[in-house]
Coordinates of C-alpha atoms in Angstrom, one line a residue:
M167 CA 81.3 58.3 -68.2
N168 CA 82.3 61.1 -70.0
G169 CA 85.4 61.2 -67.4
H170 CA 85.8 57.4 -69.7
D171 CA 85.6 60.1 -72.8
S172 CA 88.1 62.3 -71.8
H173 CA 90.9 60.2 -71.0
P174 CA 89.9 57.3 -73.7
W175 CA 92.8 55.5 -72.4
Q176 CA 92.2 55.6 -69.3
G177 CA 89.0 54.3 -69.6
I178 CA 90.7 51.4 -71.9
L179 CA 92.6 50.0 -69.3
K180 CA 89.7 50.0 -66.5
S181 CA 87.8 48.3 -69.3
M182 CA 90.6 45.4 -70.3
G183 CA 91.2 44.7 -65.8
L184 CA 87.4 44.8 -65.0
V185 CA 86.2 43.6 -68.4
F186 CA 88.3 41.3 -69.7
G187 CA 89.7 39.4 -67.3
D188 CA 88.4 36.1 -68.2
I189 CA 88.5 36.0 -71.1
G190 CA 91.9 37.4 -71.6
T191 CA 93.2 34.6 -69.4
S192 CA 91.1 31.6 -71.5
P193 CA 95.4 31.2 -73.7
I194 CA 96.7 29.7 -70.6
Y195 CA 94.5 26.8 -71.1
T196 CA 92.3 26.3 -73.5
L197 CA 94.7 25.1 -76.7
T198 CA 96.3 22.5 -74.0
V199 CA 92.7 21.7 -72.9
I200 CA 92.2 21.2 -77.0
F201 CA 95.2 19.3 -77.3
L202 CA 94.4 16.8 -75.2
L203 CA 92.0 15.0 -77.3
I204 CA 93.6 15.8 -80.6
E205 CA 96.9 15.3 -82.8
P206 CA 98.8 18.2 -83.1
T207 CA 99.1 17.8 -87.0
A208 CA 99.8 20.4 -89.3
S209 CA 95.5 20.6 -90.7
N210 CA 94.5 20.5 -87.1
V211 CA 96.7 23.0 -85.7
M212 CA 95.3 25.4 -88.9
G213 CA 91.7 24.0 -88.6
I214 CA 91.5 24.8 -84.5
L215 CA 93.7 28.3 -84.8
S216 CA 90.8 29.1 -87.4
L217 CA 87.7 28.1 -85.6
L218 CA 89.8 30.5 -82.5
I219 CA 89.6 32.8 -84.2
W220 CA 86.4 33.1 -85.7
T221 CA 84.5 31.8 -82.3
L222 CA 86.9 35.2 -81.6
I223 CA 84.6 37.4 -84.2
I224 CA 81.2 35.8 -84.8
L225 CA 80.1 34.9 -80.8
I226 CA 82.0 38.3 -79.3
T227 CA 82.5 41.0 -81.6
V228 CA 79.0 40.8 -83.5
E229 CA 76.4 38.9 -81.2
Y230 CA 77.9 41.4 -78.1
A231 CA 80.1 44.0 -78.4
W232 CA 77.5 45.4 -82.1
L233 CA 74.3 43.9 -81.9
A234 CA 74.3 42.9 -77.0
M235 CA 75.9 45.9 -76.8
S236 CA 73.5 48.3 -79.4
L237 CA 70.6 47.8 -76.9
S238 CA 70.7 48.6 -73.7
R239 CA 68.7 50.4 -71.5
K240 CA 69.6 54.1 -69.8
G241 CA 73.1 53.2 -70.9
E242 CA 72.9 49.2 -68.5
G243 CA 73.4 45.8 -70.1
G244 CA 72.4 42.5 -68.8
T245 CA 69.9 39.6 -69.3
I246 CA 67.5 41.2 -67.5
V247 CA 68.4 44.4 -69.4
L248 CA 66.8 42.2 -72.4
R249 CA 64.5 41.6 -70.5
E250 CA 62.6 44.5 -69.8
L251 CA 63.0 45.5 -73.9
L252 CA 61.7 42.5 -74.6
T253 CA 58.2 42.8 -73.1
P254 CA 57.6 46.3 -73.5
Y255 CA 56.6 44.2 -77.1
I256 CA 55.3 40.4 -75.5
R257 CA 51.4 40.1 -76.0
S258 CA 50.6 36.6 -75.3
R259 CA 51.1 35.6 -72.1
T260 CA 52.6 32.3 -73.3
A261 CA 55.7 34.4 -74.3
A262 CA 56.1 36.7 -71.4
A263 CA 56.0 33.7 -68.9
I264 CA 58.9 31.8 -71.8
V265 CA 60.9 35.3 -71.8
S266 CA 61.0 35.2 -67.9
V267 CA 62.4 31.3 -67.8
M268 CA 64.7 32.0 -70.6
T269 CA 66.2 34.8 -68.5
I270 CA 66.0 32.9 -64.9
I271 CA 67.7 30.7 -66.9
G272 CA 70.3 32.6 -68.4
V273 CA 71.2 33.8 -64.7
A274 CA 71.1 30.8 -62.9
L275 CA 73.9 30.1 -66.0
L276 CA 76.1 33.2 -65.1
I277 CA 75.9 31.8 -61.4
G278 CA 77.2 28.3 -62.5
D279 CA 79.7 29.5 -64.6
G280 CA 80.9 32.0 -61.1
V281 CA 82.5 29.6 -59.7
I282 CA 84.0 27.8 -63.0
T283 CA 86.0 30.3 -63.7
P284 CA 87.7 31.6 -60.6
A285 CA 88.7 28.1 -60.2
I286 CA 90.0 26.7 -63.2
S287 CA 92.3 30.0 -64.7
I288 CA 93.9 30.0 -61.1
L289 CA 93.7 26.7 -60.5
S290 CA 96.3 26.5 -64.8
A291 CA 98.3 29.7 -63.9
V292 CA 99.0 27.4 -60.7
E293 CA 100.0 24.6 -62.8
G294 CA 102.9 26.9 -64.3
I295 CA 105.1 26.7 -60.7
A296 CA 105.9 22.9 -62.3
L297 CA 107.5 24.0 -65.1
I298 CA 110.0 26.3 -62.9
P299 CA 113.5 23.7 -62.8
G300 CA 114.0 22.5 -59.2
F301 CA 109.6 22.6 -58.8
E302 CA 108.9 19.7 -61.2
A303 CA 107.9 17.3 -59.3
T304 CA 105.7 19.6 -57.1
A305 CA 102.7 17.6 -56.8
E306 CA 98.9 18.1 -57.8
S307 CA 97.5 18.4 -54.6
T308 CA 100.3 20.5 -53.3
L309 CA 99.1 22.9 -56.4
I310 CA 95.3 21.9 -55.4
L311 CA 96.6 23.3 -52.0
V312 CA 98.2 26.5 -53.7
A313 CA 94.9 27.3 -55.7
A314 CA 93.0 27.0 -52.3
A315 CA 95.0 29.5 -50.8
I316 CA 94.5 32.2 -52.7
A317 CA 91.3 31.8 -53.6
I318 CA 90.3 32.1 -50.2
G319 CA 93.2 35.3 -50.0
L320 CA 91.0 36.5 -52.6
F321 CA 86.9 35.9 -51.1
A322 CA 88.6 37.2 -48.5
V323 CA 89.0 40.5 -48.9
Q324 CA 85.7 40.9 -50.4
Q325 CA 84.1 42.0 -46.7
S326 CA 86.6 45.4 -47.1
G327 CA 86.4 46.2 -50.3
A328 CA 87.7 45.4 -53.6
E329 CA 88.3 48.5 -54.5
R330 CA 90.1 49.8 -53.2
V331 CA 93.3 47.6 -55.5
A332 CA 91.2 48.1 -58.2
W333 CA 92.7 50.6 -59.2
S334 CA 95.7 48.4 -60.1
F335 CA 94.1 46.2 -62.4
G336 CA 94.0 48.8 -65.6
P337 CA 97.7 48.0 -65.7
I338 CA 97.7 44.8 -64.4
A339 CA 95.2 43.4 -67.7
G340 CA 96.7 46.4 -69.5
L341 CA 100.9 44.6 -68.4
W342 CA 99.1 40.7 -69.2
F343 CA 97.6 41.6 -72.8
L344 CA 101.3 42.9 -74.3
A345 CA 103.1 40.2 -72.7
L346 CA 100.4 37.4 -74.9
A347 CA 100.7 39.3 -77.6
V348 CA 104.3 39.3 -77.4
S349 CA 105.3 36.2 -76.9
G350 CA 102.6 35.9 -79.8
I351 CA 104.1 37.7 -82.2
I352 CA 107.6 35.9 -81.1
G353 CA 106.2 33.0 -81.4
I354 CA 104.9 33.2 -84.8
L355 CA 108.0 34.2 -86.1
S356 CA 109.5 30.2 -85.8
A357 CA 106.0 28.8 -88.4
P358 CA 104.4 32.5 -89.8
M359 CA 101.8 30.0 -91.9
V360 CA 99.9 29.8 -88.9
T361 CA 99.0 33.5 -90.0
L362 CA 97.1 32.0 -92.7
A363 CA 94.9 30.1 -90.2
V364 CA 92.8 33.7 -90.9
N365 CA 91.7 32.8 -93.4
P366 CA 87.6 30.9 -92.0
Y367 CA 88.7 27.8 -95.3
H368 CA 90.8 26.3 -92.3
A369 CA 88.4 25.9 -90.4
A370 CA 85.3 25.3 -92.3
R371 CA 87.5 22.6 -93.9
F372 CA 88.2 21.2 -90.2
L373 CA 84.2 20.6 -89.4
L374 CA 83.8 18.8 -92.3
V375 CA 86.5 16.2 -92.8
G376 CA 86.6 16.0 -89.1
G377 CA 82.8 14.9 -89.3
W378 CA 80.7 14.5 -85.4
P379 CA 84.3 13.9 -83.3
A380 CA 85.1 17.9 -85.3
F381 CA 81.7 19.2 -84.5
F382 CA 81.7 18.2 -80.6
L383 CA 85.3 19.2 -81.1
L384 CA 83.4 23.4 -80.6
S385 CA 82.4 22.2 -76.7
S386 CA 86.3 23.1 -76.4
I387 CA 86.8 26.0 -78.7
I388 CA 84.4 27.3 -76.8
L389 CA 86.4 28.4 -74.1
V390 CA 88.4 30.8 -75.6
A391 CA 85.0 33.2 -75.7
T392 CA 84.3 31.9 -71.7
G393 CA 83.7 35.6 -69.9
G394 CA 82.5 36.9 -73.6
E395 CA 78.7 38.1 -71.4
A396 CA 80.7 40.5 -69.4
L397 CA 81.4 42.8 -72.3
Y398 CA 77.3 43.4 -72.3
A399 CA 76.9 42.7 -68.1
D400 CA 79.4 44.8 -67.3
M401 CA 78.3 48.3 -70.0
G402 CA 76.2 50.2 -67.5
H403 CA 79.4 50.7 -65.5
L404 CA 82.1 51.7 -68.2
G405 CA 80.4 53.0 -71.6
R406 CA 80.2 51.1 -74.4
K407 CA 82.5 53.3 -75.8
P408 CA 85.8 52.2 -74.0
I409 CA 84.6 48.2 -73.5
V410 CA 84.3 48.4 -77.5
N411 CA 88.1 50.2 -77.9
A412 CA 89.7 47.5 -75.3
W413 CA 87.6 44.3 -77.0
Y414 CA 89.4 45.6 -80.3
L415 CA 93.0 45.5 -78.7
V416 CA 92.2 42.7 -76.4
F417 CA 91.3 41.0 -80.2
V418 CA 94.2 41.3 -81.9
A419 CA 97.1 40.4 -79.0
L420 CA 94.6 37.2 -78.1
V421 CA 94.7 36.3 -81.7
L422 CA 98.4 36.8 -81.4
N423 CA 98.6 34.4 -79.1
Y424 CA 96.7 32.0 -80.1
L425 CA 99.0 31.8 -83.4
G426 CA 102.2 32.1 -81.9
Q427 CA 100.7 29.2 -79.5
G428 CA 100.0 27.1 -83.0
A429 CA 103.7 27.2 -83.9
F430 CA 105.3 26.8 -81.3
L431 CA 102.9 23.5 -81.3
L432 CA 103.6 22.6 -84.7
T433 CA 107.4 23.0 -83.7
H434 CA 107.4 22.0 -80.6
P435 CA 103.9 19.2 -81.0
D436 CA 105.5 17.1 -77.9
A437 CA 104.6 20.2 -75.6
H438 CA 102.0 19.9 -72.3
F439 CA 101.0 23.7 -70.6
I440 CA 101.7 25.5 -74.1
L441 CA 101.6 29.1 -73.6
F442 CA 103.7 28.2 -70.6
E443 CA 106.2 26.6 -72.5
L444 CA 106.7 28.3 -74.7
V445 CA 107.0 31.6 -72.2
R446 CA 110.3 29.5 -70.9
S447 CA 112.0 29.0 -75.0
I448 CA 112.2 32.9 -75.1
S449 CA 114.0 33.1 -72.3
P450 CA 113.9 30.8 -69.0
L451 CA 115.2 34.2 -67.1
I452 CA 110.9 35.9 -68.1
Y453 CA 109.8 32.6 -66.9
V454 CA 109.1 33.4 -63.4
P455 CA 107.7 36.8 -63.6
F456 CA 105.5 35.4 -66.4
L457 CA 104.5 32.8 -64.5
V458 CA 103.5 35.5 -61.5
L459 CA 101.6 38.2 -64.2
S460 CA 99.6 35.6 -65.1
I461 CA 98.4 34.8 -61.4
L462 CA 97.5 37.5 -61.1
A463 CA 95.4 38.0 -63.8
T464 CA 93.4 35.1 -63.2
V465 CA 92.8 36.9 -59.9
I466 CA 91.8 39.9 -61.6
A467 CA 89.9 38.1 -64.0
S468 CA 88.0 36.0 -60.5
Q469 CA 87.5 39.8 -58.4
A470 CA 85.7 40.3 -62.1
M471 CA 82.9 37.3 -61.8
I472 CA 82.7 38.4 -57.7
S473 CA 82.4 41.8 -58.7
G474 CA 79.7 41.3 -61.8
L475 CA 78.0 38.3 -59.6
F476 CA 76.8 40.5 -56.7
S477 CA 75.5 43.0 -59.3
I478 CA 73.7 40.4 -60.8
V479 CA 72.4 39.1 -57.7
Y480 CA 71.7 42.9 -56.4
Q481 CA 69.2 43.1 -59.9
G482 CA 67.0 39.7 -59.1
I483 CA 66.3 41.1 -55.6
T484 CA 65.4 45.0 -56.6
T485 CA 63.4 43.3 -59.8
R486 CA 62.2 40.9 -56.7
M487 CA 63.3 37.7 -58.6
L488 CA 65.2 36.4 -55.5
P489 CA 64.5 36.8 -51.8
M490 CA 66.1 39.8 -49.9
L491 CA 70.1 39.2 -48.8
R492 CA 72.2 41.2 -46.5
I493 CA 74.5 43.5 -48.6
D494 CA 76.3 46.0 -47.1
Y495 CA 78.4 49.1 -48.7
T496 CA 82.5 48.4 -48.9
S497 CA 83.1 52.4 -50.2
A498 CA 81.6 55.4 -48.2
K499 CA 81.6 57.3 -52.1
L500 CA 80.0 54.9 -54.8
R501 CA 77.1 52.8 -53.3
S502 CA 77.6 50.8 -55.7
Q503 CA 80.4 49.2 -54.6
I504 CA 78.3 45.8 -52.5
Y505 CA 79.1 43.4 -50.4
I506 CA 76.9 40.3 -50.2
G507 CA 78.0 38.0 -46.9
S508 CA 75.7 35.1 -47.9
V509 CA 76.6 35.3 -51.8
N510 CA 80.2 35.8 -51.0
W511 CA 80.4 32.6 -48.9
L512 CA 78.5 29.9 -50.9
L513 CA 80.7 30.8 -54.6
L514 CA 83.7 30.4 -51.8
F515 CA 82.8 27.2 -50.9
A516 CA 80.8 25.7 -53.5
V517 CA 84.8 27.2 -55.7
L518 CA 87.2 25.0 -53.7
A519 CA 84.5 22.2 -53.8
V520 CA 85.0 21.8 -57.7
M521 CA 89.4 22.5 -57.2
F522 CA 89.0 19.7 -55.2
L523 CA 86.6 17.7 -56.9
F524 CA 87.9 17.8 -60.3
Q525 CA 92.2 18.4 -59.3
S526 CA 93.2 20.2 -62.0
S527 CA 92.5 22.0 -64.6
A528 CA 92.2 19.5 -68.0
R529 CA 89.1 17.9 -66.0
L530 CA 88.1 21.5 -65.1
A531 CA 87.9 22.3 -68.6
A532 CA 85.5 19.1 -69.7
A533 CA 82.8 20.7 -66.9
Y534 CA 83.7 24.8 -68.5
G535 CA 81.2 25.6 -71.8
L536 CA 77.9 24.5 -70.8
A537 CA 76.7 27.6 -69.4
V538 CA 78.8 29.6 -71.0
T539 CA 77.1 28.6 -74.4
G540 CA 74.2 28.8 -73.1
T541 CA 73.8 32.0 -71.3
M542 CA 74.9 33.4 -75.6
T543 CA 71.9 30.7 -77.0
I544 CA 69.7 33.0 -74.8
T545 CA 71.1 36.2 -75.7
G546 CA 70.9 36.2 -78.7
I547 CA 68.0 34.4 -78.6
L548 CA 66.7 37.7 -76.7
L549 CA 67.8 40.0 -79.0
T550 CA 67.5 39.6 -82.4
A551 CA 63.8 38.5 -80.8
I552 CA 64.1 42.7 -79.6
L553 CA 66.1 44.0 -83.3
F554 CA 63.0 42.4 -85.2
H555 CA 60.8 44.2 -82.9
R556 CA 61.6 47.2 -83.8
R557 CA 62.0 46.2 -88.0
L558 CA 66.5 46.6 -87.6
I559 CA 65.9 43.7 -90.5
I560 CA 69.6 43.2 -91.5
P561 CA 70.8 42.9 -88.0
G562 CA 68.0 41.1 -86.3
F563 CA 68.8 38.6 -89.9
I564 CA 73.0 38.9 -88.6
G565 CA 71.1 37.7 -84.7
I566 CA 69.6 34.7 -86.1
G567 CA 73.1 33.3 -87.9
V568 CA 75.6 34.3 -84.4
T569 CA 72.2 32.3 -82.6
L570 CA 72.4 29.4 -84.6
V571 CA 76.2 29.5 -84.2
D572 CA 75.6 29.4 -80.5
I573 CA 73.1 26.6 -80.4
A574 CA 75.6 24.3 -82.9
F575 CA 78.1 25.2 -80.3
L576 CA 75.0 24.2 -77.1
V577 CA 74.4 20.9 -79.1
A578 CA 78.4 20.6 -78.8
A579 CA 78.9 21.5 -75.9
T580 CA 75.8 19.1 -73.9
S581 CA 78.7 16.3 -74.6
K582 CA 80.8 17.0 -71.5
I583 CA 77.7 16.8 -69.8
P584 CA 78.4 12.5 -68.6
A585 CA 82.4 14.1 -68.2
G586 CA 81.8 17.1 -65.9
A587 CA 79.0 19.3 -67.2
Y588 CA 76.6 17.5 -64.9
V589 CA 78.3 19.9 -61.7
V590 CA 77.6 23.2 -63.2
L591 CA 73.6 21.8 -64.0
L592 CA 74.0 20.8 -60.1
I593 CA 75.4 24.4 -58.9
A594 CA 73.2 26.6 -61.6
S595 CA 69.7 24.4 -60.2
V596 CA 70.4 25.4 -56.5
P597 CA 69.5 29.4 -57.7
L598 CA 67.4 28.1 -60.4
A599 CA 64.9 26.5 -57.8
V600 CA 65.3 29.1 -55.0
I601 CA 64.3 31.4 -57.4
L602 CA 61.5 29.2 -59.1
I603 CA 60.2 28.3 -55.6
Y604 CA 60.6 32.1 -54.1
R605 CA 58.2 33.4 -56.9
A606 CA 55.7 31.2 -56.7
G607 CA 55.9 31.4 -52.9
Q608 CA 55.7 35.3 -53.6
N609 CA 52.6 35.2 -56.2
R610 CA 50.7 32.1 -53.6
V611 CA 51.0 35.1 -50.9
A612 CA 49.0 37.8 -52.8
R613 CA 47.4 35.6 -53.6
S614 CA 46.3 34.2 -50.1
F615 CA 46.6 37.9 -48.7
R616 CA 43.4 40.0 -48.0
P617 CA 44.4 43.6 -48.5
M618 CA 41.7 45.9 -47.4
D619 CA 40.1 48.4 -50.3
L620 CA 41.3 51.6 -49.8
S621 CA 37.8 53.8 -49.7
A622 CA 37.0 51.0 -47.0
F623 CA 40.5 51.2 -45.1
L624 CA 39.6 54.7 -45.4
A625 CA 36.4 55.6 -43.4
M626 CA 37.6 52.8 -40.6
Y627 CA 40.7 55.3 -40.1
R628 CA 38.7 58.3 -40.3
D629 CA 36.4 57.1 -37.8
L630 CA 39.3 56.0 -35.5
Y631 CA 41.2 59.5 -35.8
R632 CA 37.9 61.5 -34.6
E633 CA 37.5 59.4 -32.0
A634 CA 41.1 57.4 -30.6
S635 CA 43.9 59.5 -28.4
K636 CA 46.3 59.5 -29.8
I637 CA 50.3 58.7 -29.9
R638 CA 52.5 61.7 -31.1
G639 CA 55.6 61.8 -33.6
T640 CA 55.0 60.2 -36.7
A641 CA 54.5 56.6 -37.4
L642 CA 55.6 54.8 -41.1
F643 CA 53.4 52.3 -42.2
F644 CA 55.3 50.3 -45.9
A645 CA 53.0 49.4 -48.8
R646 CA 53.2 48.3 -52.1
D647 CA 50.5 49.6 -53.3
T648 CA 48.5 52.2 -52.0
R649 CA 45.1 51.6 -52.9
M650 CA 44.9 48.1 -51.0
I651 CA 45.9 48.9 -47.4
P652 CA 48.5 45.5 -46.6
P653 CA 46.5 43.7 -43.2
Y654 CA 48.5 45.1 -41.0
I655 CA 48.7 48.3 -41.4
A656 CA 44.6 47.4 -40.7
L657 CA 45.2 45.3 -37.7
T658 CA 47.4 47.6 -36.3
M659 CA 45.2 50.9 -36.2
F660 CA 42.6 48.8 -35.9
T661 CA 42.6 45.8 -33.4
N662 CA 45.8 47.2 -31.9
N663 CA 44.1 50.7 -31.8
I664 CA 47.6 52.1 -32.6
I665 CA 47.2 55.4 -34.3
Y666 CA 49.6 58.7 -33.9
E667 CA 49.2 62.2 -34.9
D668 CA 50.8 61.2 -37.8
N669 CA 50.8 58.9 -40.2
I670 CA 52.6 58.1 -43.9
I671 CA 52.3 55.1 -45.6
I672 CA 56.0 54.6 -47.3
S673 CA 54.8 52.8 -51.6
I674 CA 58.3 51.8 -52.9
I675 CA 58.4 51.8 -56.0
I676 CA 60.9 49.5 -58.6
P677 CA 60.2 50.4 -62.1
D678 CA 61.6 49.3 -65.9
N679 CA 64.6 51.8 -65.8
P680 CA 67.7 50.5 -64.6
F681 CA 68.2 54.4 -63.0
G682 CA 67.3 57.6 -61.5
V683 CA 65.2 57.8 -57.3
K684 CA 62.5 59.5 -57.1
S685 CA 60.4 60.9 -54.2
G686 CA 57.7 63.4 -52.4
F687 CA 54.4 63.2 -50.7
K688 CA 51.7 62.4 -53.0
R689 CA 48.6 63.4 -51.3
S690 CA 46.7 63.6 -47.9
L691 CA 45.1 60.4 -47.8
A692 CA 42.3 61.9 -44.2
P693 CA 43.6 64.4 -41.4
G694 CA 47.0 62.6 -40.3
L695 CA 47.3 60.4 -43.2
R696 CA 49.1 60.7 -46.3
V697 CA 51.7 58.7 -49.0
F698 CA 55.3 59.1 -49.5
E699 CA 56.7 57.3 -53.3
I700 CA 59.4 56.2 -53.3
E701 CA 61.1 55.1 -57.1
I702 CA 64.2 53.6 -57.5
G703 CA 65.5 51.9 -60.7
Y704 CA 66.6 47.9 -59.9
M705 CA 70.2 48.8 -60.0
E706 CA 70.3 51.5 -57.9
V707 CA 71.3 51.2 -54.6
A708 CA 68.9 53.8 -52.7
D709 CA 70.2 54.5 -49.0
I710 CA 66.0 54.6 -47.4
K711 CA 67.0 56.6 -44.8
K712 CA 68.6 59.3 -46.3
I713 CA 65.6 60.1 -48.1
L714 CA 63.3 60.5 -45.4
Q715 CA 65.2 62.7 -43.6
D716 CA 65.5 65.0 -46.5
A717 CA 62.0 64.3 -47.3
G718 CA 62.1 66.1 -43.0
I719 CA 60.3 62.4 -42.1
Q720 CA 61.3 62.6 -38.4
E721 CA 59.8 59.2 -37.4
K722 CA 58.5 58.3 -34.1
A723 CA 58.0 54.6 -35.1
I724 CA 57.9 52.7 -38.2
F725 CA 55.3 49.4 -38.9
Y726 CA 55.9 46.9 -41.7
G727 CA 54.2 43.3 -42.2
L728 CA 56.1 40.1 -41.5
E729 CA 53.8 36.7 -43.1
E730 CA 54.6 33.8 -40.9
I731 CA 53.0 30.7 -42.8
V732 CA 51.6 27.4 -41.8
T733 CA 52.1 24.6 -44.4
D734 CA 52.5 21.0 -45.2
N735 CA 53.0 21.1 -48.6
I736 CA 57.2 20.8 -49.2
V737 CA 57.5 23.2 -51.6
W738 CA 55.9 26.0 -49.0
K739 CA 57.9 24.7 -46.2
I740 CA 61.1 25.0 -48.8
Y741 CA 59.9 28.8 -49.5
A742 CA 58.8 29.8 -46.2
A743 CA 62.6 28.5 -44.6
V744 CA 64.0 30.9 -47.4
K745 CA 62.1 33.7 -46.0
R746 CA 62.9 33.3 -42.3
L747 CA 66.3 33.1 -43.4
A748 CA 65.9 36.6 -46.0
P749 CA 66.6 39.9 -43.8
S750 CA 63.3 41.7 -43.4
F751 CA 62.9 44.8 -45.8
V752 CA 63.4 46.8 -43.7
Q753 CA 66.1 45.2 -42.3
F754 CA 67.4 44.9 -45.9
Y755 CA 66.6 48.8 -46.4
K756 CA 69.0 49.2 -42.9
L757 CA 65.6 51.4 -41.2
P758 CA 66.6 52.5 -38.2
T759 CA 65.7 49.2 -35.8
D760 CA 64.9 51.2 -32.3
K761 CA 61.8 52.4 -34.3
I762 CA 60.8 48.9 -35.9
H763 CA 57.6 47.0 -35.1
G764 CA 56.8 43.9 -36.9
V765 CA 53.6 43.0 -37.3
L766 CA 52.6 39.3 -37.7
T767 CA 49.9 37.7 -40.1
R768 CA 49.5 34.2 -39.2
M769 CA 48.8 32.3 -43.1
E770 CA 47.7 28.9 -44.0
L771 CA 49.0 27.7 -47.9

């Protein structure tokens, strides 16, 4: 992060490419979608522009850039981090359960959002092709196929490592925001009165005069802030300062562009694709380059969402919220560059499904916004609770105000459920169900598990070690808590009489901190029996094999426990299927396959 401070512009450009892609592509479709629903009269245009500007100020600047980003754990942000920060203050089990459920719902909604973002961004940019002279008659189905081809290409390159082209994201995003600002300024010149929309009076008047229909229009106004949660979620990668500085520049570019589009709409009330028609009216010569730039910007926005989802899923795995999945590292230098194949292809399938289901960005916008408002409301509640627990009274009351605004948007967004938002809820329900079933299954297995008390284990071990013939070399056994020995270790040693000259119990501990790796021998339990502890932050992508090598451990065999679950209960059957499909602990940490031995324990649930 220090590198960003020595080159402030480098950090700002990088933030533009990695953080602001989603919110930066909102001008392509936001006003277009809103003015399909209401007449572009002068008072409506001023009211909507004012609402857009103040939504960006309250939800992004105040909630995320100021409040949320003042709360971090070792520089890391996001919903899971908020839970970790709030947990030490919670005394009752009920409150702890509520916070856990809110975190799980927040993660599920983010995944639901991750499907809509690439679909609506790419599709809305591709629809601009219909404004190129000679392409006006392009069929909707052709545009969908072009958008689908771009999406397939984007997801296909994930495996080879997106960081190879990531260096270009910042400059392209910088150019995109510059183009938005310049086209906005030129647009404003045709009706300078739109600049008065900065006054919140216009937003308040629009809501008061318009009544309930105006209130429910907030469900489309929220499109202006989609992607705002990325400011906080990506804080660990880039640091707070470059993201906040970049946001102020992005905010100015977005406001100028929305005002320019509003001015263009006042002078061209029949405009449909407002941003694209504004740019074409400036000069037909720049239209195609601008369209190409907009498609590149939507690809960058989608890439940021995919990388963010990989990161969220990885956090979910390490905090034992999600089952283990096969993870590949796409960079030899940076282990934080990860690729999760199962997530990648399921995401692509879902993106293509919603593209073909909704068929246009305007119809997709009817499904978009519910997940965003849900995530923002959860963030608002958690951060306000943390601020009050820390006795930060004024920020706490600001947090309450922001959360009430979030709730208003959430209530308005529920009106979208019949129009298509139910699809996002269905998508989000899949990870939600997996998390809930997996956690319940893990807890049930832990209760059914009959670990051996350490003192009883050591008594039997000492007798066996003294009398049995030992295999030469070192054997590794994995146990979460060395005070309670897992049944598979007792089964291996005492039932199967497999005992090595040197036996090491490896304990991997995931603390509350996102970063840091510590390891070392803790104690010798008995002759030929030692404990080696590895502590890994939940955001850390650690190389267990290398840690063991660096400690001088030359293992001959690695033993680990496997559960065979026998059940008639449908929920536990799903849990058993998830466990079978998930890679084992040793596969997840990529330990040498020629040395591993799985020891099966049959378990009835």
